[in-house]
Coordinates of C-alpha atoms in Angstrom, one line a residue:
Chain H
M173 CA 0.0 0.0 0.0
A174 CA 1.3 3.4 -0.9
H175 CA 2.0 5.9 1.9
S176 CA 2.2 9.7 1.6
L177 CA 5.6 11.3 1.9
H178 CA 6.5 14.9 2.4
L179 CA 10.1 15.9 1.6
T180 CA 11.8 19.2 1.1
V181 CA 14.7 18.6 -1.3
D182 CA 17.2 21.4 -2.0
G183 CA 14.6 24.0 -0.8
Q184 CA 11.7 22.6 -2.9
E185 CA 8.7 21.0 -1.2
H186 CA 7.4 17.7 -2.6
K187 CA 4.4 15.6 -1.7
L188 CA 4.2 12.1 -3.2
A189 CA 2.9 8.6 -2.5
V190 CA 5.5 5.8 -2.2
D191 CA 5.6 2.1 -1.8
P192 CA 7.1 1.4 1.7
R193 CA 10.1 -0.3 0.0
T194 CA 11.3 2.9 -1.6
T195 CA 14.6 4.0 -0.3
L196 CA 15.3 7.7 0.2
L197 CA 17.8 7.5 -2.7
D198 CA 15.2 5.9 -5.1
A199 CA 12.6 8.5 -4.0
L200 CA 15.1 11.3 -4.9
R201 CA 16.2 9.9 -8.2
D202 CA 13.3 7.9 -9.6
R203 CA 10.4 9.8 -8.2
L204 CA 11.6 13.4 -7.9
G205 CA 14.2 13.4 -10.7
V206 CA 16.9 14.7 -8.3
M207 CA 20.0 13.1 -10.0
S208 CA 22.6 14.8 -7.8
A209 CA 22.6 11.9 -5.3
K210 CA 24.2 8.9 -7.0
K211 CA 23.6 5.2 -6.8
G212 CA 26.9 3.4 -6.5
C213 CA 26.8 0.1 -4.5
D214 CA 23.3 0.5 -3.1
H215 CA 24.5 -1.2 0.1
G216 CA 26.0 1.6 2.2
Q217 CA 29.6 0.7 1.2
C218 CA 30.6 3.4 -1.2
G219 CA 29.0 6.7 0.0
A220 CA 28.0 7.9 -3.5
C221 CA 24.4 8.4 -2.3
T222 CA 25.4 10.6 0.7
V223 CA 23.0 13.5 1.2
L224 CA 22.4 15.8 4.2
V225 CA 19.1 15.0 6.0
D226 CA 18.2 17.8 8.4
G227 CA 21.9 18.9 8.2
R228 CA 23.5 15.5 8.9
R229 CA 25.2 13.3 6.4
L230 CA 23.5 9.9 5.7
N231 CA 23.6 7.1 3.1
S232 CA 20.3 7.6 1.3
C233 CA 20.4 4.1 -0.1
L234 CA 20.1 2.5 3.4
A235 CA 17.2 4.6 4.6
L236 CA 13.5 4.0 3.8
A237 CA 12.1 7.2 2.4
L238 CA 9.1 7.0 4.8
T239 CA 11.5 7.1 7.8
H240 CA 12.4 10.6 6.7
D241 CA 8.9 11.9 6.1
G242 CA 8.9 15.6 6.8
S243 CA 12.7 16.0 6.5
E244 CA 14.8 18.5 4.7
V245 CA 17.1 16.9 2.3
T246 CA 20.1 18.7 0.8
T247 CA 22.1 17.2 -2.1
S248 CA 25.3 18.6 -3.6
D249 CA 23.1 20.6 -6.0
G250 CA 21.3 22.2 -3.1
L251 CA 24.7 23.4 -1.7
A252 CA 24.9 25.6 -4.8
P253 CA 21.6 27.5 -4.8
A254 CA 21.1 29.7 -7.9
G255 CA 24.3 28.3 -9.4
E256 CA 26.6 29.9 -6.9
L257 CA 29.3 27.4 -6.1
S258 CA 29.9 26.5 -2.4
T259 CA 33.3 26.6 -0.9
L260 CA 33.6 22.8 -1.2
H261 CA 32.6 22.9 -4.9
R262 CA 35.2 25.5 -5.6
T263 CA 38.0 23.7 -3.7
F264 CA 37.1 20.4 -5.4
L265 CA 37.6 22.2 -8.7
A266 CA 40.7 24.0 -7.6
Q267 CA 42.4 20.9 -6.3
D268 CA 41.3 18.7 -9.2
A269 CA 39.6 16.4 -6.7
F270 CA 37.9 14.0 -9.2
Q271 CA 38.2 12.3 -12.5
C272 CA 34.9 10.8 -13.6
G273 CA 33.0 12.8 -11.0
Y274 CA 30.4 10.1 -10.2
C275 CA 31.3 9.9 -6.5
T276 CA 31.8 13.7 -6.2
P277 CA 28.3 14.8 -5.1
G278 CA 28.5 12.2 -2.3
Q279 CA 32.0 13.4 -1.5
V280 CA 30.9 17.0 -1.3
C281 CA 27.9 16.2 0.9
S282 CA 29.9 14.0 3.1
A283 CA 32.6 16.7 3.5
A284 CA 29.9 19.3 4.3
G285 CA 28.5 17.1 7.0
M286 CA 32.0 16.2 8.3
L287 CA 33.1 19.9 8.5
Q288 CA 30.1 20.6 10.6
E289 CA 30.8 17.6 12.9
A290 CA 34.4 18.8 13.3
A291 CA 33.2 22.4 14.0
E292 CA 31.2 20.9 16.9
D293 CA 34.4 19.2 18.2
A294 CA 33.1 15.7 17.5
P295 CA 36.2 13.4 17.8
S296 CA 37.2 10.7 15.3
V297 CA 39.0 7.4 16.0
V298 CA 42.3 9.0 15.1
T299 CA 41.8 12.0 17.5
E300 CA 44.5 11.8 20.1
D301 CA 42.6 13.8 22.8
L302 CA 39.0 12.8 22.8
E303 CA 38.0 15.9 24.8
G304 CA 40.2 18.4 22.9
P305 CA 39.4 20.8 20.0
I306 CA 39.6 19.2 16.5
E307 CA 42.4 20.1 14.2
L308 CA 41.6 18.8 10.7
S309 CA 44.9 17.2 9.8
D310 CA 45.1 15.1 6.7
A311 CA 44.9 12.0 8.8
E312 CA 41.7 13.3 10.4
I313 CA 40.2 14.1 7.0
R314 CA 41.1 10.7 5.6
E315 CA 39.5 9.0 8.6
R316 CA 36.4 11.1 8.5
M317 CA 35.9 10.7 4.7
S318 CA 36.5 7.0 4.7
G319 CA 32.8 6.3 4.0
N320 CA 33.2 7.7 0.5
L321 CA 35.0 5.6 -2.0
C322 CA 36.5 7.0 -5.2
R323 CA 37.3 4.3 -7.7
C324 CA 39.3 6.7 -9.9
G325 CA 41.5 7.1 -6.8
A326 CA 41.4 10.9 -6.5
Y327 CA 41.8 10.6 -2.8
V328 CA 45.0 12.7 -2.5
N329 CA 43.3 15.7 -4.2
I330 CA 40.0 15.1 -2.3
V331 CA 42.0 15.4 1.0
A332 CA 43.5 18.6 -0.3
A333 CA 40.1 20.0 -1.4
V334 CA 38.5 19.3 1.9
S335 CA 41.5 20.6 3.8
Q336 CA 41.4 23.9 1.8
A337 CA 37.6 24.2 2.4
A338 CA 38.2 23.7 6.1
E339 CA 40.9 26.3 6.1
E340 CA 38.7 28.8 4.2
S341 CA 35.7 28.3 6.5
R342 CA 37.7 28.8 9.7
Chain O
M689 CA 12.4 -6.8 -2.3
R690 CA 9.4 -8.6 -1.0
P691 CA 6.4 -6.2 -0.4
F692 CA 5.8 -5.2 3.2
D693 CA 3.4 -3.0 5.1
Y694 CA 4.8 0.0 7.0
E695 CA 3.8 1.4 10.4
R696 CA 5.3 4.2 12.4
A697 CA 5.4 3.4 16.1
T698 CA 4.3 6.2 18.4
D699 CA 4.9 4.6 21.8
T700 CA 7.1 1.7 23.1
A701 CA 4.3 -0.4 24.5
G702 CA 2.3 -0.2 21.3
A703 CA 5.4 -1.1 19.3
V704 CA 6.0 -4.2 21.4
A705 CA 2.3 -5.2 21.2
T706 CA 2.3 -4.9 17.4
L707 CA 5.3 -7.1 17.0
T708 CA 4.2 -9.6 19.6
E709 CA 1.0 -10.2 17.6
R710 CA 2.8 -10.4 14.3
P711 CA 5.6 -13.0 14.0
D712 CA 6.3 -11.7 10.5
A713 CA 7.0 -8.1 11.7
V714 CA 10.3 -6.4 12.4
F715 CA 11.4 -3.2 14.1
L716 CA 13.3 -0.7 11.9
A717 CA 15.7 1.6 13.7
G718 CA 18.7 3.2 11.8
G719 CA 18.2 0.7 9.0
T720 CA 21.9 0.4 8.2
N721 CA 21.7 -3.4 8.4
L722 CA 18.0 -4.1 8.0
V723 CA 17.4 -2.1 4.8
D724 CA 20.4 -3.9 3.3
H725 CA 18.9 -7.3 4.3
L726 CA 15.6 -6.3 2.8
K727 CA 17.3 -5.7 -0.5
L728 CA 19.4 -8.9 -0.3
G729 CA 16.4 -11.0 0.7
V730 CA 18.1 -12.0 3.9
A731 CA 15.1 -10.5 5.8
E732 CA 11.6 -10.8 4.4
P733 CA 9.1 -9.3 6.9
R734 CA 5.5 -8.6 6.0
L735 CA 5.4 -5.6 8.3
V736 CA 8.1 -3.1 9.2
V737 CA 7.4 -1.1 12.4
D738 CA 9.5 2.0 12.2
I739 CA 10.7 3.0 15.7
N740 CA 12.6 6.1 14.6
R741 CA 10.1 8.5 16.2
L742 CA 10.1 6.9 19.6
D743 CA 11.2 9.1 22.4
L744 CA 14.3 7.1 23.2
T745 CA 17.0 9.6 22.3
E746 CA 18.1 11.0 25.7
I747 CA 21.4 10.3 27.6
D748 CA 20.6 10.7 31.3
E749 CA 22.6 10.6 34.5
L750 CA 22.1 7.7 36.8
D751 CA 22.3 8.2 40.6
D752 CA 25.8 6.7 40.9
E753 CA 27.7 8.5 38.1
G754 CA 26.5 5.9 35.6
L755 CA 24.7 6.8 32.4
R756 CA 21.5 5.6 30.8
I757 CA 21.6 5.9 27.0
G758 CA 18.4 5.8 25.1
A759 CA 18.2 3.0 22.5
M760 CA 17.6 5.4 19.6
V761 CA 20.6 7.6 20.4
R762 CA 22.7 7.6 17.2
N763 CA 26.1 6.1 17.4
S764 CA 27.8 9.4 16.4
D765 CA 25.9 11.3 19.1
A766 CA 26.8 8.8 21.8
A767 CA 30.5 8.8 20.7
A768 CA 30.6 12.7 20.9
D769 CA 28.7 13.0 24.1
P770 CA 31.0 14.8 26.5
R771 CA 30.1 12.6 29.5
I772 CA 30.8 9.4 27.5
R773 CA 34.1 10.8 26.2
R774 CA 35.2 11.7 29.7
R775 CA 33.9 8.7 31.7
Y776 CA 33.9 5.9 29.1
P777 CA 36.6 6.8 26.5
M778 CA 36.8 3.1 25.6
L779 CA 33.1 3.3 24.5
S780 CA 33.7 6.5 22.4
R781 CA 36.7 4.9 20.7
A782 CA 34.8 1.6 20.0
L783 CA 31.9 3.6 18.5
L784 CA 34.2 5.7 16.4
S785 CA 36.1 2.7 15.1
G786 CA 32.9 1.3 13.6
A787 CA 31.5 1.9 10.1
S788 CA 31.7 5.4 8.6
G789 CA 30.6 8.9 9.6
Q790 CA 27.4 8.6 7.5
L791 CA 26.6 5.2 9.0
R792 CA 27.2 6.3 12.5
N793 CA 24.8 9.2 12.0
A794 CA 22.1 6.6 11.2
A795 CA 23.0 3.6 13.4
T796 CA 21.4 3.5 16.8
M797 CA 22.6 2.0 20.1
G798 CA 19.9 -0.6 20.2
G799 CA 20.3 -1.5 16.5
N800 CA 24.1 -1.7 16.8
L801 CA 23.7 -4.5 19.4
L802 CA 21.2 -6.3 17.2
Q803 CA 23.1 -6.1 13.9
R804 CA 23.7 -9.4 12.3
T805 CA 26.9 -11.2 11.2
R806 CA 28.7 -10.0 8.1
C807 CA 29.5 -13.7 7.2
V808 CA 29.4 -13.6 3.4
Y809 CA 27.4 -16.8 3.2
F810 CA 24.8 -15.5 5.6
Q811 CA 24.3 -12.5 3.3
D812 CA 24.2 -14.5 0.1
T813 CA 20.8 -16.2 -0.3
S814 CA 22.2 -18.5 -3.0
T815 CA 24.4 -20.4 -0.5
P816 CA 23.3 -22.6 2.4
C817 CA 23.5 -21.0 5.9
N818 CA 22.2 -22.4 9.2
K819 CA 21.8 -18.9 10.6
R820 CA 19.7 -17.6 7.7
E821 CA 17.9 -20.9 7.1
P822 CA 18.1 -23.5 9.9
D823 CA 19.4 -27.0 8.9
S824 CA 20.4 -25.9 5.4
G825 CA 24.1 -26.3 6.3
C826 CA 27.1 -24.0 6.8
S827 CA 29.0 -22.8 3.8
A828 CA 31.7 -21.1 5.8
I829 CA 33.1 -24.3 7.2
G830 CA 35.5 -25.4 4.5
G831 CA 35.0 -22.0 2.8
Y832 CA 36.2 -18.5 3.3
T833 CA 36.8 -18.0 7.0
R834 CA 39.1 -15.0 7.4
Y835 CA 36.4 -13.1 9.4
H836 CA 35.1 -16.1 11.3
A837 CA 35.2 -17.3 14.9
I838 CA 38.1 -19.0 16.8
L839 CA 36.2 -19.3 20.1
G840 CA 32.8 -20.7 21.0
A841 CA 31.8 -21.8 17.5
S842 CA 29.8 -24.9 16.7
P843 CA 29.6 -27.4 13.8
E844 CA 26.5 -25.5 12.8
C845 CA 27.9 -22.0 12.6
V846 CA 31.3 -20.2 12.8
A847 CA 30.0 -16.6 12.3
T848 CA 31.2 -13.6 14.3
H849 CA 29.3 -10.7 15.8
P850 CA 30.5 -7.6 13.9
S851 CA 29.9 -4.9 16.5
D852 CA 32.7 -2.8 18.0
M853 CA 30.4 -1.0 20.4
A854 CA 29.1 -4.2 22.0
V855 CA 32.7 -5.3 22.8
A856 CA 33.3 -2.2 24.8
L857 CA 29.9 -2.5 26.5
A858 CA 30.7 -6.1 27.5
A859 CA 33.9 -5.0 29.1
L860 CA 32.1 -2.1 30.8
D861 CA 29.5 -4.4 32.4
A862 CA 26.7 -2.4 30.7
T863 CA 23.1 -3.6 30.9
V864 CA 20.4 -3.5 28.3
V865 CA 16.9 -2.5 29.3
V866 CA 14.4 -4.5 27.4
L867 CA 10.6 -4.0 27.1
G868 CA 8.7 -7.2 26.3
A869 CA 5.1 -8.4 26.3
A870 CA 5.5 -9.3 30.0
G871 CA 7.1 -5.9 31.0
E872 CA 10.6 -4.5 31.5
R873 CA 13.7 -6.5 32.3
R874 CA 17.5 -6.0 32.4
I875 CA 20.1 -8.2 30.7
P876 CA 23.9 -7.7 31.0
V877 CA 25.3 -7.0 27.5
A878 CA 27.8 -9.8 28.0
E879 CA 24.8 -12.2 28.3
L880 CA 22.6 -10.7 25.5
H881 CA 24.2 -12.6 22.6
R882 CA 24.3 -16.4 22.4
L883 CA 26.8 -18.8 21.2
P884 CA 25.6 -20.6 18.0
G885 CA 25.2 -24.1 19.4
D886 CA 22.4 -25.9 17.7
H887 CA 20.5 -22.7 17.0
P888 CA 22.7 -20.3 15.2
E889 CA 19.5 -18.5 13.8
Q890 CA 19.1 -17.0 17.3
D891 CA 21.7 -14.3 17.8
T892 CA 20.5 -13.2 21.2
V893 CA 18.4 -14.3 24.2
L894 CA 15.7 -11.8 23.2
D895 CA 12.2 -13.0 22.2
H896 CA 10.3 -11.8 19.2
G897 CA 8.6 -8.5 20.1
D898 CA 11.2 -7.5 22.7
L899 CA 12.4 -3.9 22.3
I900 CA 15.7 -2.6 23.7
T901 CA 14.8 0.8 25.1
A902 CA 18.1 1.8 26.8
L903 CA 21.6 0.9 27.8
E904 CA 22.8 1.4 31.3
L905 CA 26.4 2.0 32.1
P906 CA 27.6 1.4 35.7
P907 CA 29.9 4.0 37.2
P908 CA 33.3 4.2 35.5
R909 CA 35.8 1.8 36.9
P910 CA 39.1 3.1 38.4
G911 CA 42.1 2.5 36.2
R912 CA 42.8 3.1 32.6
S913 CA 41.0 1.7 29.5
T914 CA 41.0 1.7 25.8
Y915 CA 39.7 0.0 22.7
R916 CA 42.0 -1.4 20.0
K917 CA 40.8 -2.7 16.7
I918 CA 42.9 -4.6 14.1
R919 CA 41.4 -4.6 10.6
D920 CA 42.3 -5.1 6.9
R921 CA 42.0 -1.4 6.1
A922 CA 43.0 1.6 8.1
S923 CA 39.3 2.6 8.4
Y924 CA 35.8 1.5 7.5
A925 CA 36.3 -2.2 7.9
F926 CA 35.1 -4.8 10.4
A927 CA 37.5 -6.1 13.0
L928 CA 39.7 -9.1 12.5
V929 CA 40.4 -8.8 16.2
S930 CA 39.6 -6.2 18.7
V931 CA 40.3 -5.7 22.4
A932 CA 38.4 -3.6 24.9
A933 CA 40.3 -3.5 28.2
T934 CA 40.3 -1.7 31.6
V935 CA 43.1 -2.3 34.1
D936 CA 43.6 -0.9 37.6
V937 CA 47.0 -1.3 39.1
D938 CA 47.9 -0.9 42.8
T939 CA 51.2 0.9 42.9
S940 CA 51.3 1.5 46.7
G941 CA 53.4 -1.5 47.5
P942 CA 57.1 -2.3 46.7
T943 CA 55.9 -4.1 43.4
P944 CA 52.8 -3.0 41.4
V945 CA 49.9 -5.4 41.5
I946 CA 46.9 -5.6 39.2
R947 CA 43.9 -4.9 41.3
E948 CA 41.2 -5.5 38.7
A949 CA 41.0 -6.1 35.0
A950 CA 38.1 -6.4 32.5
I951 CA 38.7 -7.5 29.0
A952 CA 36.4 -8.2 26.1
L953 CA 37.3 -9.4 22.6
G954 CA 35.7 -8.7 19.2
G955 CA 35.9 -10.3 15.8
I956 CA 36.6 -13.8 17.2
A957 CA 33.3 -15.2 18.4
H958 CA 29.5 -15.3 17.8
K959 CA 29.2 -12.8 20.6
P960 CA 31.3 -10.0 22.2
W961 CA 33.8 -12.3 24.1
R962 CA 34.3 -11.4 27.7
A963 CA 37.8 -12.8 28.5
R964 CA 37.1 -14.1 32.1
A965 CA 40.0 -16.6 32.0
A966 CA 42.5 -13.9 31.1
E967 CA 41.0 -11.6 33.8
A968 CA 41.5 -14.3 36.4
V969 CA 45.2 -14.6 35.6
L970 CA 45.7 -10.9 35.7
R971 CA 43.9 -10.3 39.1
G972 CA 46.6 -10.0 41.8
A973 CA 49.5 -10.5 39.4
E974 CA 52.4 -8.2 38.7
P975 CA 51.8 -6.2 35.5
N976 CA 54.5 -7.4 33.0
E977 CA 54.7 -9.0 29.6
E978 CA 54.9 -12.5 31.1
T979 CA 51.7 -12.0 33.0
F980 CA 49.9 -10.5 29.9
L981 CA 50.9 -13.4 27.6
A982 CA 49.9 -15.9 30.3
A983 CA 46.5 -14.2 30.5
A984 CA 46.1 -14.3 26.7
D985 CA 47.1 -17.9 26.6
A986 CA 44.6 -18.8 29.3
E987 CA 41.8 -17.3 27.2
L988 CA 43.0 -18.8 23.9
E989 CA 43.6 -22.3 25.3
A990 CA 40.1 -23.2 24.0
A991 CA 40.7 -21.6 20.6
E992 CA 39.7 -23.8 17.6
P993 CA 40.8 -21.8 14.5
L994 CA 39.7 -22.7 11.0
E995 CA 41.7 -23.0 7.9
G996 CA 41.4 -19.4 6.9
N997 CA 41.8 -17.7 10.3
R998 CA 44.7 -19.4 12.1
F999 CA 46.4 -16.1 12.2
K1000 CA 43.8 -14.8 14.6
V1001 CA 45.2 -16.8 17.5
P1002 CA 48.6 -15.1 17.6
M1003 CA 47.0 -11.8 16.6
T1004 CA 44.6 -11.9 19.5
R1005 CA 47.5 -13.0 21.8
G1006 CA 49.6 -10.1 20.7
A1007 CA 46.7 -7.6 20.8
I1008 CA 45.9 -8.5 24.4
A1009 CA 49.5 -8.2 25.5
T1010 CA 50.1 -4.9 23.7
V1011 CA 47.0 -3.3 25.0
L1012 CA 47.7 -4.4 28.6
S1013 CA 51.3 -3.2 28.3
E1014 CA 50.2 0.2 27.1
L1015 CA 47.5 0.5 29.8
T1016 CA 49.9 -0.4 32.6
G1017 CA 52.7 1.7 31.3
T1018 CA 55.0 -1.3 31.1
D1019 CA 55.8 -0.6 27.5
E1020 CA 57.2 2.9 28.1
P1021 CA 58.0 5.4 30.9
E1022 CA 55.1 6.6 33.1
T1023 CA 52.1 7.9 31.2
T1024 CA 49.3 9.8 32.8
T1025 CA 46.3 10.1 30.5
E1026 CA 43.4 7.8 31.1
D1027 CA 42.9 7.0 27.5
T1028 CA 45.9 5.5 25.8
H1029 CA 44.9 5.7 22.2
E1030 CA 47.6 6.5 19.7

């Protein structure tokens, strides 16, 4: 039986009816035509589907859409309203942080969520002092971005792009 | 994916009542494991009861400096909670060493405990698996066993429990608060999960319809603690072996003596493995490498490794000794911090 679903995606409100089996990712892509979130593995292993849900990064492939009824979803597109590139979009371009670009929207959303977590002093497993302030070293960035795979192997430049964005947003 | 009905639970008692009536229903929390199982055909419920809106998201002080963590607190929020970071650094580290940032934002405390094995045969519905389909056989025995058990397995199942968090909770003597059809009860985390025996399909001692509502942490133990995880990648991989340990050393006499030690092991058994035999060797002994290796050997005496995971025996032995050396400062000059991560 179809259930009603209300989502705000990149600032735009949507009301639709979905089968309960619909994942958030499939609702975005197949039902709402929002192609910014990508389907990579569809099993929560690659991070290509990462979006921000009420400001927090999530794998949209491992969430039923209905769980997030009423939520505000932001994709990489939504981070660039009116075509104005965000800091992360600019630094990904500046650092050449992709080749094919398929994982990039997920990388950008993950980095956006991660920078917010670090700004709130949330530690990672490589943080020496669990109670201290967070310095986003390359090791910290690599650990915090480990949920996003890049099969082109642009990792070195992704770390540089995220590092530059962190620097600029300080 | 097989079709299912969907309901959003609005209160805990109602959620338990719904599931108790419906043997074909499941609770949905963070979804990081269940949604995958729905896709793979590993789980085929007819009704999914979504508990994400239940009011189980608080972390509260208990009377004795302990903490009560709501079952729907997200793993990332628990790991970052200042009280948990200060009083239970081992738990913070265990949580942070699991999965990825995105997954920890979704995964819940209750769901993490109830996640199922990542045994490749369990997740592949084209292969026999006693855990997924009782009496169909075990494909892991004689197959790919790198991630499988060396302790407490049975001829029916050699799967491991994948959680990092549960290993720390077992070492901390945490308790789960469970609401069932007959009311509320408490179960020590170390007794929540079962060994496979003849019924590998049962991961835990919970009944269908039971809902974990909270975790309770006793007051922090004196001494130093940490969580160490060994895995195939630097990040975002399940443990080959992990060690959660707390050690308290009495340094008032002429020679230091271990007052108390609590150790739990991950990645090596069907449940978070509380290493009671090792603890017994440590208690009252002098903290040195000989003691630590003897403790590890006492625990691993019963190990029955498989073709593909013999390496786990020396790896576990080394991990226990290394963690204990660090915690007792016998590997280096005096250290002072409580949390010895490096």
